[in-house]
mmCIF file of C-alpha atoms in Angstrom:
data_model
loop_
_atom_site.group_PDB
_atom_site.id
_atom_site.type_symbol
_atom_site.label_atom_id
_atom_site.label_comp_id
_atom_site.label_asym_id
_atom_site.label_seq_id
_atom_site.Cartn_x
_atom_site.Cartn_y
_atom_site.Cartn_z
ATOM 1 C CA MET A 1 0.000 0.000 0.000
ATOM 2 C CA PRO A 2 1.527 3.367 -0.951
ATOM 3 C CA ASN A 3 2.373 5.868 1.780
ATOM 4 C CA PRO A 4 -0.387 8.487 1.887
ATOM 5 C CA ALA A 5 2.230 11.178 2.560
ATOM 6 C CA TRP A 6 3.781 10.494 -0.830
ATOM 7 C CA ARG A 7 2.133 11.887 -3.925
ATOM 8 C CA ALA A 8 3.402 11.454 -7.441
ATOM 9 C CA SER A 9 3.430 14.561 -9.532
ATOM 10 C CA PRO A 10 0.706 14.393 -12.164
ATOM 11 C CA ARG A 11 1.935 13.775 -15.668
ATOM 12 C CA ARG A 12 0.479 12.624 -18.924
ATOM 13 C CA ARG A 13 1.045 8.945 -19.870
ATOM 14 C CA THR A 14 2.877 8.545 -23.155
ATOM 15 C CA ALA A 15 1.927 6.020 -25.809
ATOM 16 C CA GLU A 16 5.153 4.080 -25.207
ATOM 17 C CA GLU A 17 4.471 3.349 -21.545
ATOM 18 C CA PRO A 18 3.104 -0.172 -20.846
ATOM 19 C CA THR A 19 -0.271 -0.563 -19.202
ATOM 20 C CA LEU A 20 -1.712 -3.488 -17.246
ATOM 21 C CA PRO A 21 -4.917 -4.964 -18.636
ATOM 22 C CA ALA A 22 -7.875 -3.688 -16.671
ATOM 23 C CA HIS A 23 -9.542 -7.104 -16.757
ATOM 24 C CA ARG A 24 -6.707 -8.995 -15.014
ATOM 25 C CA PRO A 25 -8.303 -10.816 -12.019
ATOM 26 C CA SER A 26 -6.727 -10.771 -8.599
ATOM 27 C CA ARG A 27 -6.518 -14.090 -6.748
ATOM 28 C CA LEU A 28 -5.910 -14.945 -3.134
ATOM 29 C CA PRO A 29 -4.574 -18.375 -2.060
ATOM 30 C CA GLY A 30 -7.416 -20.895 -2.202
ATOM 31 C CA GLN A 31 -9.684 -18.535 -4.104
ATOM 32 C CA ALA A 32 -11.059 -19.789 -7.420
ATOM 33 C CA VAL A 33 -11.064 -17.555 -10.478
ATOM 34 C CA ALA A 34 -14.184 -18.097 -12.517
ATOM 35 C CA THR A 35 -14.299 -17.451 -16.268
ATOM 36 C CA PRO A 36 -16.692 -14.579 -17.041
ATOM 37 C CA GLU A 37 -19.982 -15.829 -18.414
ATOM 38 C CA PRO A 38 -22.506 -14.041 -20.633
ATOM 39 C CA PRO A 39 -25.139 -11.945 -18.809
ATOM 40 C CA GLY A 40 -27.944 -14.106 -17.477
ATOM 41 C CA HIS A 41 -25.901 -17.314 -17.676
ATOM 42 C CA ARG A 42 -26.217 -19.629 -14.671
ATOM 43 C CA PRO A 43 -23.171 -21.921 -14.379
ATOM 44 C CA THR A 44 -23.829 -25.591 -13.753
ATOM 45 C CA GLY A 45 -21.755 -28.656 -12.984
ATOM 46 C CA LEU A 46 -18.023 -28.077 -12.820
ATOM 47 C CA ALA A 47 -18.301 -24.354 -13.624
ATOM 48 C CA ARG A 48 -20.610 -23.845 -10.675
ATOM 49 C CA PHE A 49 -18.340 -25.857 -8.389
ATOM 50 C CA ASN A 50 -15.318 -23.822 -9.488
ATOM 51 C CA ALA A 51 -17.149 -20.580 -8.715
ATOM 52 C CA MET A 52 -18.383 -21.535 -5.233
ATOM 53 C CA PRO A 53 -16.969 -19.731 -2.176
ATOM 54 C CA ALA A 54 -14.390 -21.939 -0.447
ATOM 55 C CA ASP A 55 -16.558 -22.784 2.567
ATOM 56 C CA GLU A 56 -19.518 -23.727 0.367
ATOM 57 C CA ALA A 57 -17.331 -25.888 -1.867
ATOM 58 C CA GLU A 58 -15.906 -27.702 1.171
ATOM 59 C CA ARG A 59 -19.388 -28.426 2.522
ATOM 60 C CA ALA A 60 -20.431 -29.788 -0.869
ATOM 61 C CA LEU A 61 -17.343 -31.979 -1.095
ATOM 62 C CA LEU A 62 -18.011 -33.444 2.336
ATOM 63 C CA ALA A 63 -21.110 -35.059 0.817
ATOM 64 C CA CYS A 64 -18.705 -37.151 -1.282
ATOM 65 C CA CYS A 65 -16.064 -37.870 1.345
ATOM 66 C CA GLY A 66 -16.313 -37.080 5.043
ATOM 67 C CA SER A 67 -12.657 -36.149 5.530
ATOM 68 C CA SER A 68 -12.374 -32.408 6.239
ATOM 69 C CA HIS A 69 -8.685 -32.495 5.221
ATOM 70 C CA TRP A 70 -9.597 -34.003 1.838
ATOM 71 C CA ALA A 71 -12.405 -31.482 1.265
ATOM 72 C CA ARG A 72 -10.197 -28.492 2.085
ATOM 73 C CA ARG A 73 -7.432 -29.694 -0.196
ATOM 74 C CA VAL A 74 -9.683 -30.409 -3.178
ATOM 75 C CA ALA A 75 -11.513 -27.099 -2.783
ATOM 76 C CA ALA A 76 -8.254 -25.147 -2.498
ATOM 77 C CA HIS A 77 -6.962 -26.373 -5.869
ATOM 78 C CA ARG A 78 -9.860 -24.972 -7.885
ATOM 79 C CA PRO A 79 -10.552 -24.071 -10.620
ATOM 80 C CA TYR A 80 -10.428 -27.395 -12.444
ATOM 81 C CA PRO A 81 -10.465 -27.347 -16.262
ATOM 82 C CA ASP A 82 -12.379 -30.620 -16.577
ATOM 83 C CA LEU A 83 -13.699 -33.639 -14.691
ATOM 84 C CA ASP A 84 -10.506 -35.648 -15.192
ATOM 85 C CA ALA A 85 -8.477 -32.944 -13.439
ATOM 86 C CA LEU A 86 -10.923 -32.889 -10.519
ATOM 87 C CA LEU A 87 -10.816 -36.684 -10.178
ATOM 88 C CA ALA A 88 -7.019 -36.685 -10.301
ATOM 89 C CA ALA A 89 -6.905 -34.097 -7.512
ATOM 90 C CA SER A 90 -9.428 -36.132 -5.530
ATOM 91 C CA ASP A 91 -7.296 -39.269 -5.876
ATOM 92 C CA GLU A 92 -4.108 -37.456 -4.883
ATOM 93 C CA ALA A 93 -5.735 -36.005 -1.776
ATOM 94 C CA ALA A 94 -7.243 -39.411 -0.904
ATOM 95 C CA TYR A 95 -3.879 -41.170 -1.148
ATOM 96 C CA ASP A 96 -2.426 -38.685 1.349
ATOM 97 C CA LEU A 97 -5.080 -39.202 4.046
ATOM 98 C CA THR A 98 -3.812 -40.232 7.452
ATOM 99 C CA SER A 99 -5.417 -43.014 9.495
ATOM 100 C CA ALA A 100 -7.254 -40.341 11.474
ATOM 101 C CA ASP A 101 -8.535 -38.753 8.247
ATOM 102 C CA VAL A 102 -9.803 -42.115 6.993
ATOM 103 C CA SER A 103 -11.506 -42.802 10.323
ATOM 104 C CA GLU A 104 -13.198 -39.386 10.137
ATOM 105 C CA ALA A 105 -14.491 -40.188 6.651
ATOM 106 C CA LEU A 106 -15.651 -43.673 7.650
ATOM 107 C CA ALA A 107 -17.654 -42.202 10.530
ATOM 108 C CA CYS A 108 -19.748 -40.342 7.936
ATOM 109 C CA GLU A 109 -20.548 -43.438 5.874
ATOM 110 C CA SER A 110 -23.796 -45.371 6.099
ATOM 111 C CA LEU A 111 -24.388 -49.087 5.630
ATOM 112 C CA THR A 112 -24.104 -50.441 2.107
ATOM 113 C CA LEU A 113 -27.658 -50.889 0.815
ATOM 114 C CA LEU A 114 -28.861 -53.770 -1.277
ATOM 115 C CA PRO A 115 -30.747 -52.935 -4.485
ATOM 116 C CA ASP A 116 -34.542 -52.914 -4.497
ATOM 117 C CA GLY A 117 -35.958 -56.396 -4.883
ATOM 118 C CA ALA A 118 -33.190 -58.240 -3.047
ATOM 119 C CA TYR A 119 -34.623 -61.231 -1.237
ATOM 120 C CA SER A 120 -35.210 -60.997 2.519
ATOM 121 C CA ALA A 121 -32.685 -63.708 3.394
ATOM 122 C CA ALA A 122 -29.966 -61.558 1.825
ATOM 123 C CA HIS A 123 -30.998 -58.614 4.008
ATOM 124 C CA MET A 124 -30.841 -60.770 7.129
ATOM 125 C CA ALA A 125 -27.449 -62.182 6.195
ATOM 126 C CA LEU A 126 -26.124 -58.734 5.361
ATOM 127 C CA SER A 127 -27.311 -57.288 8.678
ATOM 128 C CA ALA A 128 -25.525 -60.049 10.584
ATOM 129 C CA ALA A 129 -22.363 -59.586 8.507
ATOM 130 C CA HIS A 130 -22.358 -55.827 9.073
ATOM 131 C CA ALA A 131 -22.755 -56.322 12.813
ATOM 132 C CA ALA A 132 -19.812 -58.727 12.932
ATOM 133 C CA TYR A 133 -17.683 -56.358 10.877
ATOM 134 C CA GLU A 134 -18.438 -53.293 13.006
ATOM 135 C CA SER A 135 -17.798 -55.270 16.166
ATOM 136 C CA ARG A 136 -14.347 -56.220 14.904
ATOM 137 C CA PHE A 137 -13.187 -52.972 13.285
ATOM 138 C CA GLY A 138 -15.267 -50.238 14.919
ATOM 139 C CA HIS A 139 -16.558 -48.687 11.692
ATOM 140 C CA VAL A 140 -19.016 -49.518 8.924
ATOM 141 C CA PHE A 141 -18.089 -51.719 5.994
ATOM 142 C CA VAL A 142 -17.615 -49.740 2.771
ATOM 143 C CA ILE A 143 -17.381 -51.020 -0.760
ATOM 144 C CA CYS A 144 -17.759 -49.339 -4.144
ATOM 145 C CA LEU A 145 -20.371 -51.050 -6.320
ATOM 146 C CA ASP A 146 -20.222 -48.652 -9.271
ATOM 147 C CA ASP A 147 -18.892 -51.351 -11.635
ATOM 148 C CA THR A 148 -21.110 -54.145 -10.294
ATOM 149 C CA PRO A 149 -24.452 -55.123 -11.871
ATOM 150 C CA GLN A 150 -27.250 -54.733 -9.331
ATOM 151 C CA GLU A 151 -28.218 -58.370 -9.414
ATOM 152 C CA GLU A 152 -24.681 -59.326 -8.371
ATOM 153 C CA SER A 153 -24.387 -56.797 -5.537
ATOM 154 C CA PRO A 154 -25.836 -58.882 -2.658
ATOM 155 C CA ASP A 155 -23.496 -61.819 -3.192
ATOM 156 C CA LEU A 156 -20.494 -59.562 -3.695
ATOM 157 C CA VAL A 157 -21.137 -57.543 -0.525
ATOM 158 C CA LEU A 158 -21.596 -60.647 1.610
ATOM 159 C CA THR A 159 -18.522 -62.320 0.107
ATOM 160 C CA GLU A 160 -16.350 -59.256 0.641
ATOM 161 C CA ILE A 161 -17.444 -58.736 4.234
ATOM 162 C CA SER A 162 -16.731 -62.376 5.050
ATOM 163 C CA SER A 163 -13.325 -62.179 3.395
ATOM 164 C CA ARG A 164 -12.287 -58.901 4.993
ATOM 165 C CA LEU A 165 -13.296 -60.017 8.487
ATOM 166 C CA ALA A 166 -10.071 -62.061 8.496
ATOM 167 C CA ASN A 167 -7.897 -58.952 8.006
ATOM 168 C CA ASP A 168 -5.952 -57.286 10.777
ATOM 169 C CA PRO A 169 -7.177 -53.738 11.590
ATOM 170 C CA ASP A 170 -4.321 -51.956 9.788
ATOM 171 C CA LYS A 171 -4.795 -53.886 6.552
ATOM 172 C CA GLU A 172 -8.546 -53.424 6.688
ATOM 173 C CA LEU A 173 -8.198 -49.658 7.199
ATOM 174 C CA THR A 174 -6.027 -49.537 4.069
ATOM 175 C CA LEU A 175 -8.631 -51.477 2.081
ATOM 176 C CA ALA A 176 -11.432 -49.282 3.423
ATOM 177 C CA ALA A 177 -9.493 -46.169 2.385
ATOM 178 C CA GLU A 178 -9.202 -47.507 -1.166
ATOM 179 C CA GLU A 179 -12.936 -48.211 -1.305
ATOM 180 C CA LEU A 180 -13.599 -44.687 -0.038
ATOM 181 C CA ARG A 181 -11.409 -43.281 -2.819
ATOM 182 C CA ARG A 182 -13.392 -45.213 -5.423
ATOM 183 C CA LEU A 183 -16.727 -44.228 -3.875
ATOM 184 C CA THR A 184 -15.659 -40.594 -3.879
ATOM 185 C CA ARG A 185 -14.796 -40.664 -7.588
ATOM 186 C CA GLY A 186 -18.251 -41.993 -8.418
ATOM 187 C CA ARG A 187 -19.985 -39.426 -6.241
ATOM 188 C CA LEU A 188 -18.017 -36.562 -7.773
ATOM 189 C CA THR A 189 -18.773 -37.814 -11.273
ATOM 190 C CA ARG A 190 -22.511 -38.117 -10.631
ATOM 191 C CA SER A 191 -22.625 -34.720 -8.985
ATOM 192 C CA LEU A 192 -21.342 -33.104 -12.168
ATOM 193 C CA GLY A 193 -23.932 -34.733 -14.389
ATOM 194 C CA ALA A 194 -22.284 -37.998 -15.495
ATOM 195 C CA THR A 195 -23.600 -41.325 -14.188
ATOM 196 C CA PRO A 196 -21.269 -44.297 -13.808
ATOM 197 C CA ARG A 197 -22.740 -47.787 -13.795
ATOM 198 C CA GLY A 198 -24.015 -49.336 -10.591
ATOM 199 C CA ALA A 199 -24.939 -48.017 -7.170
ATOM 200 C CA GLY A 200 -23.684 -45.156 -5.042
ATOM 201 C CA ASN A 201 -24.750 -41.840 -3.563
ATOM 202 C CA GLY A 202 -23.513 -38.389 -2.671
ATOM 203 C CA ALA A 203 -23.512 -35.047 -4.505
ATOM 204 C CA VAL A 204 -21.440 -31.916 -4.912
ATOM 205 C CA VAL A 205 -23.670 -29.587 -6.865
#
């Protein structure tokens, strides 16, 4: 900030002197710079996410992954030019989560739901399997079903829970973190208008 006691003597600018473009945007750390849109245009999808205030973007991201560290990091690296760039940033932030970060995210997850029409015996078996899993590891079982046909989901979930019950807690936390990363990618993708195959939930915009 210039010293108010100092005043430059007025002079006329010559044609040779360089000028800064008046439209150059200023940017603070963590602040997204949105591309100007035509009057009356309402941004959607990625453009809207890029233009959100930081706190609003973080809240939206927490719907995809419950780690506050992950949400802050992904929001801070906006704007993203395309979905692939956003997913790459999401993956990078997910790989850097600590055990405490993963536990925070797992605490926000709900039980994996079976698709509509699954037979009642599957629901009973799944409830028992979830209870055994939570008793052993202290958090819900998570699995990404985005690439799994709905009719195969019940058997896959039950098989995976039974298999992972034999893991030690450290190995299981690592596997759960990988499933969270995959779940988060699907949720981000759906939130921006694309729909991967299979189940899942969560939204950003």
